[in-house]
Amino acid sequence: MDLPSNILQQAVDQLATLPGVGKRSALRYALHLLRLDEAKYADFLSALSTLKTDVHLCRRCHCVSDTELCPICSSPKRQHGIICVVENIQDVLAIENTQQYRGVYHVLGGVISPIDGIGIRDINIGTLLSRIQYPEVEPIQEVILALPTTMEGDTTAFYINKQLQPFGVKVSAIARGISVGDSLEYADELTLARSIMHRVPFESN
Amino acid sequence: MDLPSNILQQAVDQLATLPGVGKRSALRYALHLLRLDEAKYADFLSALSTLKTDVHLCRRCHCVSDTELCPICSSPKRQHGIICVVENIQDVLAIENTQQYRGVYHVLGGVISPIDGIGIRDINIGTLLSRIQYPEVEPIQEVILALPTTMEGDTTAFYINKQLQPFGVKVSAIARGISVGDSLEYADELTLARSIMHRVPFESN
């Protein structure tokens, strides 16, 4: 596709760098932006430019935040004795959406993946350990590992579990099993097996 | 979804105004932008900000352009006696991609649609007529209507055809028929009927 405007072409090329956006969608976005009135376009641009300058990562849990400490870490209503360890910020939002978890989080920012060149030092494991080392700041009793069930996720969980052993904190992992509403017939064998292995008392189900 | 950062939330809200982008995709885009390094982010923002200030619409055909007259209108290699009338800029790009058309274009910027409040004066019909009124600038011999086959597209084509009658230019419409490679069996009746009605000599097929 050869656009009759180089400037439009550059904007399309940039928009096409967004994850999952192809040239055709990028063109649609660019033409939509072109049609916006000045005020709306200014709003759009300013929201994107403050994004980079004003959004911080929480210095404790590494989730996005407008302040040094994110609303979750600074809330007195949360249980600061339980940390849920997740791969990324989307995972925090997914768990928050359930409205069932009242503890705090720790965002690793990735999982150990030697193929992608991501080692132990490239993700936030060190800061997780130091959170547990200083119980006067946060009296951590339990660490919940909510990492993906991929080789990389399992490796990361295994490593973190090993590192946590000396501190005597309880380490748990989120339950895997058949999704609520799914029929057993179509579940994959691994999931079904785990579902049976980790069965729970009927009353608490 | 309640983000722990208002600034991120604003960026997500703005990105979700792009056509076909939901909150979830917008969040993915925003987090991707957050992860970009400074230089790449600056490129992204500058491409979007110059978009609005530097892209013009060609004063003759209303297609996007970096200059007052677009590369197609100003090209001596194009046939300036044939105008293809299309609804929007994407249509120009689609026809250009075929590399079969050597004439020029006229972008209406919409079709007549009383339900959406789009009347004759809201689209570029007036400028089309004035292009034909001044043969010393462009010696127009033929106008090809390449408008959508919707009620609105047909109404617009009908109106333009009527307006063009006094000028004695040839008015044609792009052929409708079975797509190349499609089987007759699955074609809709209207298309198949048009395909037979507007059959062409075998040699020119």
Short mmCIF file of C-alpha atoms in Angstrom, two decimals:
data_model
loop_
_atom_site.label_atom_id
_atom_site.label_comp_id
_atom_site.label_asym_id
_atom_site.label_seq_id
_atom_site.Cartn_x
_atom_site.Cartn_y
_atom_site.Cartn_z
CA MET A 1 0.00 0.00 0.00
CA ASP A 2 1.54 3.26 -1.12
CA LEU A 3 -0.10 6.23 0.53
CA PRO A 4 -0.21 9.57 -1.30
CA SER A 5 1.07 11.25 1.88
CA ASN A 6 4.40 10.46 3.54
CA ILE A 7 3.24 11.99 6.82
CA LEU A 8 0.18 9.78 6.88
CA GLN A 9 2.41 6.84 5.96
CA GLN A 10 4.66 7.56 8.97
CA ALA A 11 1.69 7.75 11.31
CA VAL A 12 0.35 4.46 9.90
CA ASP A 13 3.77 2.83 10.32
CA GLN A 14 3.91 3.95 13.95
CA LEU A 15 0.36 2.84 14.73
CA ALA A 16 1.14 -0.53 13.14
CA THR A 17 3.81 -1.09 15.82
CA LEU A 18 1.03 -1.46 18.42
CA PRO A 19 0.55 -5.12 19.38
CA GLY A 20 -1.84 -6.95 17.06
CA VAL A 21 -2.36 -3.95 14.78
CA GLY A 22 -1.78 -4.45 11.05
CA LYS A 23 -1.29 -1.85 8.33
CA ARG A 24 -4.96 -1.85 7.44
CA SER A 25 -6.17 -1.19 11.00
CA ALA A 26 -3.40 1.36 11.46
CA LEU A 27 -4.68 3.22 8.40
CA ARG A 28 -8.21 3.15 9.79
CA TYR A 29 -6.94 4.58 13.08
CA ALA A 30 -4.90 7.29 11.32
CA LEU A 31 -7.81 8.36 9.12
CA HIS A 32 -10.06 8.41 12.18
CA LEU A 33 -7.55 10.66 13.97
CA LEU A 34 -7.36 12.92 10.90
CA ARG A 35 -11.11 13.42 11.03
CA LEU A 36 -11.18 14.38 14.73
CA ASP A 37 -11.66 18.03 15.57
CA GLU A 38 -8.75 19.99 17.05
CA ALA A 39 -9.88 19.79 20.69
CA LYS A 40 -10.48 16.05 20.66
CA TYR A 41 -7.19 15.47 18.90
CA ALA A 42 -5.37 17.56 21.48
CA ASP A 43 -6.98 15.47 24.25
CA PHE A 44 -5.89 12.29 22.52
CA LEU A 45 -2.30 13.44 22.12
CA SER A 46 -2.00 14.87 25.61
CA ALA A 47 -3.30 11.65 27.20
CA LEU A 48 -0.63 9.72 25.32
CA SER A 49 2.17 12.13 26.12
CA THR A 50 1.48 12.33 29.85
CA LEU A 51 1.30 8.53 29.84
CA LYS A 52 5.04 8.21 29.45
CA THR A 53 6.05 11.11 31.66
CA ASP A 54 3.61 10.77 34.54
CA VAL A 55 2.87 7.08 35.01
CA HIS A 56 5.26 5.46 37.48
CA LEU A 57 5.70 1.91 38.58
CA CYS A 58 4.98 1.40 42.27
CA ARG A 59 8.33 1.13 44.02
CA ARG A 60 7.07 -1.76 46.12
CA CYS A 61 4.98 -3.98 43.83
CA HIS A 62 5.96 -2.60 40.37
CA CYS A 63 2.36 -2.14 39.30
CA VAL A 64 1.42 1.08 37.43
CA SER A 65 0.70 4.03 39.65
CA ASP A 66 0.41 7.81 39.60
CA THR A 67 2.21 8.00 42.93
CA GLU A 68 5.36 6.42 44.32
CA LEU A 69 3.32 3.77 46.13
CA CYS A 70 0.34 2.38 44.23
CA PRO A 71 -3.22 2.61 45.66
CA ILE A 72 -3.14 -1.10 46.54
CA CYS A 73 0.19 -0.99 48.40
CA SER A 74 -0.80 2.16 50.26
CA SER A 75 -4.32 1.04 51.19
CA PRO A 76 -4.86 0.24 54.88
CA LYS A 77 -7.81 -1.94 53.86
CA ARG A 78 -5.62 -4.54 52.12
CA GLN A 79 -4.04 -7.52 53.85
CA HIS A 80 -0.35 -6.70 53.69
CA GLY A 81 0.60 -10.17 54.92
CA ILE A 82 -0.29 -11.86 51.63
CA ILE A 83 1.55 -11.19 48.36
CA CYS A 84 0.24 -12.49 45.06
CA VAL A 85 3.09 -12.83 42.55
CA VAL A 86 2.02 -12.25 38.92
CA GLU A 87 3.76 -11.96 35.59
CA ASN A 88 2.40 -8.58 34.47
CA ILE A 89 0.09 -5.66 35.18
CA GLN A 90 -2.82 -7.17 33.22
CA ASP A 91 -2.78 -10.09 35.67
CA VAL A 92 -3.21 -7.67 38.60
CA LEU A 93 -6.23 -6.14 36.86
CA ALA A 94 -7.69 -9.58 36.12
CA ILE A 95 -7.43 -10.61 39.77
CA GLU A 96 -8.71 -7.22 40.99
CA ASN A 97 -11.74 -7.67 38.73
CA THR A 98 -12.74 -10.80 40.65
CA GLN A 99 -13.08 -8.63 43.81
CA GLN A 100 -12.13 -11.74 45.82
CA TYR A 101 -8.53 -10.98 46.69
CA ARG A 102 -7.72 -8.55 49.50
CA GLY A 103 -3.95 -9.00 49.72
CA VAL A 104 -1.23 -7.12 47.84
CA TYR A 105 0.70 -7.92 44.65
CA HIS A 106 4.16 -8.26 43.24
CA VAL A 107 4.55 -7.80 39.47
CA LEU A 108 7.57 -9.69 38.10
CA GLY A 109 7.42 -7.98 34.72
CA GLY A 110 8.09 -11.27 32.95
CA VAL A 111 9.03 -14.87 33.60
CA ILE A 112 12.41 -16.60 33.37
CA SER A 113 12.95 -17.52 29.72
CA PRO A 114 16.49 -18.37 28.63
CA ILE A 115 15.39 -18.58 24.98
CA ASP A 116 14.26 -14.94 25.07
CA GLY A 117 17.34 -13.97 27.08
CA ILE A 118 15.29 -13.24 30.23
CA GLY A 119 17.21 -14.33 33.28
CA ILE A 120 16.63 -14.11 37.02
CA ARG A 121 18.04 -10.59 37.18
CA ASP A 122 15.81 -9.28 34.39
CA ILE A 123 12.62 -9.72 36.36
CA ASN A 124 11.63 -8.37 39.78
CA ILE A 125 12.59 -11.38 41.91
CA GLY A 126 15.22 -9.53 43.96
CA THR A 127 12.74 -6.93 45.14
CA LEU A 128 10.26 -9.68 46.05
CA LEU A 129 12.86 -11.33 48.29
CA SER A 130 13.75 -8.04 49.94
CA ARG A 131 10.05 -7.42 50.68
CA ILE A 132 10.03 -10.66 52.64
CA GLN A 133 13.37 -9.95 54.31
CA TYR A 134 11.99 -6.88 56.08
CA PRO A 135 8.92 -7.96 58.04
CA GLU A 136 8.89 -4.61 59.90
CA VAL A 137 7.70 -2.94 56.64
CA GLU A 138 5.39 -5.72 55.50
CA PRO A 139 4.65 -8.71 57.74
CA ILE A 140 4.49 -11.27 54.89
CA GLN A 141 3.01 -14.62 55.91
CA GLU A 142 2.00 -16.05 52.54
CA VAL A 143 3.16 -15.77 48.96
CA ILE A 144 0.66 -16.89 46.30
CA LEU A 145 2.26 -17.75 42.96
CA ALA A 146 -0.15 -16.88 40.13
CA LEU A 147 2.19 -17.47 37.21
CA PRO A 148 1.33 -18.92 33.79
CA THR A 149 1.38 -22.71 33.41
CA THR A 150 4.04 -22.64 30.73
CA MET A 151 7.53 -24.04 31.03
CA GLU A 152 8.79 -20.52 31.72
CA GLY A 153 6.10 -19.83 34.30
CA ASP A 154 6.74 -23.15 36.05
CA THR A 155 10.49 -22.55 36.08
CA THR A 156 9.99 -19.11 37.60
CA ALA A 157 7.57 -20.44 40.23
CA PHE A 158 9.99 -23.26 41.09
CA TYR A 159 12.87 -20.81 41.47
CA ILE A 160 10.90 -18.36 43.60
CA ASN A 161 9.63 -21.18 45.82
CA LYS A 162 13.20 -22.34 46.38
CA GLN A 163 14.38 -18.84 47.21
CA LEU A 164 11.53 -18.35 49.68
CA GLN A 165 12.21 -21.51 51.66
CA PRO A 166 14.72 -19.96 54.16
CA PHE A 167 12.20 -17.29 55.20
CA GLY A 168 9.59 -19.73 56.44
CA VAL A 169 6.69 -18.07 54.63
CA LYS A 170 3.83 -20.15 53.32
CA VAL A 171 4.07 -20.50 49.52
CA SER A 172 0.95 -21.46 47.57
CA ALA A 173 -0.09 -21.55 43.92
CA ILE A 174 -3.47 -20.68 42.43
CA ALA A 175 -5.73 -23.67 41.77
CA ARG A 176 -5.88 -25.12 38.28
CA GLY A 177 -8.96 -26.98 37.21
CA ILE A 178 -11.97 -27.06 34.95
CA SER A 179 -13.37 -23.58 34.31
CA VAL A 180 -16.69 -22.77 35.94
CA GLY A 181 -19.38 -23.63 33.38
CA ASP A 182 -17.14 -25.87 31.25
CA SER A 183 -18.11 -29.47 30.61
CA LEU A 184 -15.68 -32.23 31.58
CA GLU A 185 -16.02 -33.80 28.15
CA TYR A 186 -14.07 -31.05 26.40
CA ALA A 187 -11.49 -30.29 29.11
CA ASP A 188 -7.88 -31.17 28.36
CA GLU A 189 -6.46 -34.14 30.25
CA LEU A 190 -3.87 -32.21 32.25
CA THR A 191 -6.43 -29.76 33.58
CA LEU A 192 -8.93 -32.50 34.38
CA ALA A 193 -6.23 -34.53 36.15
CA ARG A 194 -5.24 -31.52 38.26
CA SER A 195 -8.88 -30.85 39.00
CA ILE A 196 -9.29 -34.33 40.48
CA MET A 197 -5.91 -34.34 42.22
CA HIS A 198 -6.60 -31.02 43.96
CA ARG A 199 -10.23 -31.71 44.79
CA VAL A 200 -11.71 -29.64 47.62
CA PRO A 201 -14.27 -30.46 50.34
CA PHE A 202 -17.73 -30.15 48.80
CA GLU A 203 -18.87 -27.47 51.25
CA SER A 204 -16.10 -25.03 50.31
CA ASN A 205 -16.66 -25.42 46.57
CA MET B 1 -11.86 -2.38 34.98
CA ASP B 2 -10.45 0.05 37.52
CA LEU B 3 -6.82 0.89 36.81
CA PRO B 4 -4.52 1.82 39.69
CA SER B 5 -3.36 4.84 37.67
CA ASN B 6 -5.65 7.64 36.46
CA ILE B 7 -3.16 8.74 33.85
CA LEU B 8 -3.04 5.25 32.38
CA GLN B 9 -6.83 5.16 32.57
CA GLN B 10 -7.05 8.38 30.53
CA ALA B 11 -4.68 7.01 27.90
CA VAL B 12 -6.71 3.80 27.73
CA ASP B 13 -9.95 5.78 27.38
CA GLN B 14 -8.48 7.78 24.53
CA LEU B 15 -7.07 4.74 22.73
CA ALA B 16 -10.46 3.05 23.08
CA THR B 17 -11.98 5.83 20.93
CA LEU B 18 -10.12 4.43 17.90
CA PRO B 19 -12.50 2.54 15.60
CA GLY B 20 -12.93 -1.10 16.59
CA VAL B 21 -10.71 -0.82 19.68
CA GLY B 22 -12.17 -1.98 23.00
CA LYS B 23 -10.95 -1.28 26.53
CA ARG B 24 -8.92 -4.47 26.64
CA SER B 25 -7.02 -3.78 23.42
CA ALA B 26 -6.58 -0.14 24.44
CA LEU B 27 -4.95 -1.31 27.68
CA ARG B 28 -2.64 -3.59 25.72
CA TYR B 29 -1.65 -0.67 23.49
CA ALA B 30 -1.11 1.65 26.47
CA LEU B 31 1.06 -0.88 28.32
CA HIS B 32 3.03 -1.48 25.12
CA LEU B 33 3.61 2.28 24.80
CA LEU B 34 4.67 2.44 28.46
CA ARG B 35 7.33 -0.18 27.81
CA LEU B 36 8.81 1.63 24.77
CA ASP B 37 12.10 3.42 25.27
CA GLU B 38 12.15 7.23 25.18
CA ALA B 39 13.37 7.57 21.59
CA LYS B 40 10.81 5.20 20.12
CA TYR B 41 8.06 6.80 22.13
CA ALA B 42 9.08 10.24 20.89
CA ASP B 43 8.93 8.93 17.30
CA PHE B 44 5.48 7.52 17.93
CA LEU B 45 4.15 10.76 19.38
CA SER B 46 5.76 13.02 16.78
CA ALA B 47 4.33 10.93 13.92
CA LEU B 48 0.87 11.34 15.43
CA SER B 49 1.21 15.04 16.14
CA THR B 50 2.50 15.96 12.66
CA LEU B 51 -0.35 13.90 11.23
CA LYS B 52 -2.92 16.51 12.16
CA THR B 53 -0.85 19.59 11.41
CA ASP B 54 0.92 18.57 8.20
CA VAL B 55 -1.42 16.29 6.28
CA HIS B 56 -3.66 18.22 3.91
CA LEU B 57 -6.47 17.17 1.69
CA CYS B 58 -5.73 17.71 -2.00
CA ARG B 59 -7.64 20.83 -3.06
CA ARG B 60 -8.72 19.15 -6.27
CA CYS B 61 -9.62 15.54 -5.40
CA HIS B 62 -9.80 15.72 -1.55
CA CYS B 63 -7.48 12.76 -1.10
CA VAL B 64 -4.77 13.00 1.60
CA SER B 65 -1.62 14.75 0.53
CA ASP B 66 1.49 16.43 1.91
CA THR B 67 1.18 19.16 -0.70
CA GLU B 68 -1.66 21.33 -1.96
CA LEU B 69 -2.17 19.07 -4.97
CA CYS B 70 -1.81 15.32 -4.34
CA PRO B 71 0.76 13.19 -6.22
CA ILE B 72 -2.01 11.71 -8.38
CA CYS B 73 -3.58 15.04 -9.39
CA SER B 74 -0.17 16.56 -10.12
CA SER B 75 1.22 13.60 -12.04
CA PRO B 76 1.63 14.15 -15.79
CA LYS B 77 1.49 10.37 -16.24
CA ARG B 78 -2.15 10.09 -15.19
CA GLN B 79 -5.11 10.45 -17.56
CA HIS B 80 -6.70 13.69 -16.39
CA GLY B 81 -9.74 13.12 -18.60
CA ILE B 82 -11.14 10.34 -16.39
CA ILE B 83 -12.34 10.90 -12.83
CA CYS B 84 -13.18 7.99 -10.55
CA VAL B 85 -15.62 9.10 -7.85
CA VAL B 86 -15.22 7.21 -4.56
CA GLU B 87 -16.64 7.47 -1.07
CA ASN B 88 -13.42 7.71 0.92
CA ILE B 89 -9.63 7.66 0.91
CA GLN B 90 -9.43 3.92 1.57
CA ASP B 91 -11.27 3.36 -1.73
CA VAL B 92 -8.57 5.36 -3.58
CA LEU B 93 -5.91 3.13 -2.02
CA ALA B 94 -7.84 -0.04 -2.91
CA ILE B 95 -8.11 1.02 -6.57
CA GLU B 96 -4.48 2.17 -6.67
CA ASN B 97 -3.42 -1.25 -5.38
CA THR B 98 -4.92 -2.90 -8.46
CA GLN B 99 -2.45 -0.87 -10.60
CA GLN B 100 -5.02 -0.96 -13.38
CA TYR B 101 -6.45 2.54 -13.21
CA ARG B 102 -4.51 5.46 -14.70
CA GLY B 103 -7.08 8.23 -14.31
CA VAL B 104 -7.60 10.60 -11.39
CA TYR B 105 -9.99 10.52 -8.42
CA HIS B 106 -12.59 12.51 -6.59
CA VAL B 107 -13.15 11.65 -2.93
CA LEU B 108 -16.68 12.51 -1.80
CA GLY B 109 -15.89 12.00 1.89
CA GLY B 110 -19.20 10.18 2.42
CA VAL B 111 -22.46 9.34 0.70
CA ILE B 112 -25.86 11.00 0.93
CA SER B 113 -27.56 9.61 4.01
CA PRO B 114 -30.55 11.53 5.37
CA ILE B 115 -30.74 9.20 8.41
CA ASP B 116 -27.20 10.21 9.44
CA GLY B 117 -27.91 13.83 8.56
CA ILE B 118 -25.53 13.78 5.58
CA GLY B 119 -26.97 15.85 2.78
CA ILE B 120 -25.76 16.92 -0.67
CA ARG B 121 -23.84 19.86 0.77
CA ASP B 122 -21.98 17.75 3.34
CA ILE B 123 -20.06 15.76 0.75
CA ASN B 124 -17.79 16.97 -2.05
CA ILE B 125 -20.31 16.98 -4.90
CA GLY B 126 -20.07 20.72 -5.57
CA THR B 127 -16.31 20.56 -6.17
CA LEU B 128 -16.82 17.58 -8.50
CA LEU B 129 -19.22 19.59 -10.62
CA SER B 130 -16.87 22.56 -10.74
CA ARG B 131 -14.04 20.27 -11.92
CA ILE B 132 -16.20 19.36 -14.89
CA GLN B 133 -17.34 22.93 -15.50
CA TYR B 134 -13.78 24.08 -16.25
CA PRO B 135 -12.41 21.86 -19.02
CA GLU B 136 -9.42 24.23 -19.47
CA VAL B 137 -8.05 22.94 -16.10
CA GLU B 138 -9.04 19.32 -16.56
CA PRO B 139 -10.53 18.08 -19.83
CA ILE B 140 -12.93 15.57 -18.22
CA GLN B 141 -14.48 13.10 -20.66
CA GLU B 142 -15.61 10.34 -18.34
CA VAL B 143 -16.76 10.04 -14.74
CA ILE B 144 -16.62 6.54 -13.22
CA LEU B 145 -18.88 6.10 -10.20
CA ALA B 146 -17.27 3.62 -7.79
CA LEU B 147 -19.70 4.05 -4.90
CA PRO B 148 -20.95 1.37 -2.50
CA THR B 149 -24.01 -0.65 -3.54
CA THR B 150 -26.03 0.46 -0.55
CA MET B 151 -29.17 2.56 -0.64
CA GLU B 152 -27.05 5.59 0.27
CA GLY B 153 -24.41 4.80 -2.36
CA ASP B 154 -27.04 4.28 -5.04
CA THR B 155 -28.83 7.51 -4.11
CA THR B 156 -25.55 9.41 -4.32
CA ALA B 157 -24.65 7.84 -7.67
CA PHE B 158 -28.13 8.62 -9.03
CA TYR B 159 -27.88 12.24 -7.90
CA ILE B 160 -24.40 12.75 -9.33
CA ASN B 161 -25.41 11.16 -12.63
CA LYS B 162 -28.37 13.55 -12.87
CA GLN B 163 -26.18 16.57 -12.11
CA LEU B 164 -23.63 15.52 -14.71
CA GLN B 165 -26.14 15.17 -17.57
CA PRO B 166 -25.96 18.84 -18.76
CA PHE B 167 -22.18 18.63 -19.23
CA GLY B 168 -22.29 15.83 -21.78
CA VAL B 169 -19.59 13.74 -20.07
CA LYS B 170 -19.74 9.97 -20.19
CA VAL B 171 -20.87 8.56 -16.82
CA SER B 172 -20.13 4.93 -16.02
CA ALA B 173 -20.24 2.71 -12.93
CA ILE B 174 -17.83 -0.03 -11.94
CA ALA B 175 -18.92 -3.54 -12.91
CA ARG B 176 -20.64 -5.67 -10.30
CA GLY B 177 -20.45 -9.42 -10.65
CA ILE B 178 -19.14 -12.64 -9.24
CA SER B 179 -15.71 -12.21 -7.62
CA VAL B 180 -12.78 -13.77 -9.46
CA GLY B 181 -12.35 -17.27 -8.02
CA ASP B 182 -15.84 -17.44 -6.48
CA SER B 183 -18.20 -20.24 -7.45
CA LEU B 184 -21.62 -19.37 -8.89
CA GLU B 185 -23.31 -21.71 -6.44
CA TYR B 186 -22.64 -19.50 -3.42
CA ALA B 187 -23.06 -16.09 -5.07
CA ASP B 188 -26.05 -14.01 -4.00
CA GLU B 189 -28.85 -13.68 -6.54
CA LEU B 190 -28.49 -9.93 -7.12
CA THR B 191 -24.81 -10.21 -7.91
CA LEU B 192 -25.31 -13.22 -10.18
CA ALA B 193 -28.17 -11.47 -11.99
CA ARG B 194 -26.00 -8.37 -12.57
CA SER B 195 -23.18 -10.61 -13.73
CA ILE B 196 -25.37 -12.08 -16.45
CA MET B 197 -27.06 -8.80 -17.35
CA HIS B 198 -23.73 -7.04 -17.83
CA ARG B 199 -21.98 -9.91 -19.57
CA VAL B 200 -18.93 -8.93 -21.66
CA PRO B 201 -17.52 -10.29 -24.94
CA PHE B 202 -15.54 -13.43 -24.14
CA GLU B 203 -12.30 -12.03 -25.62
CA SER B 204 -12.23 -9.02 -23.30
CA ASN B 205 -12.93 -11.05 -20.18
#
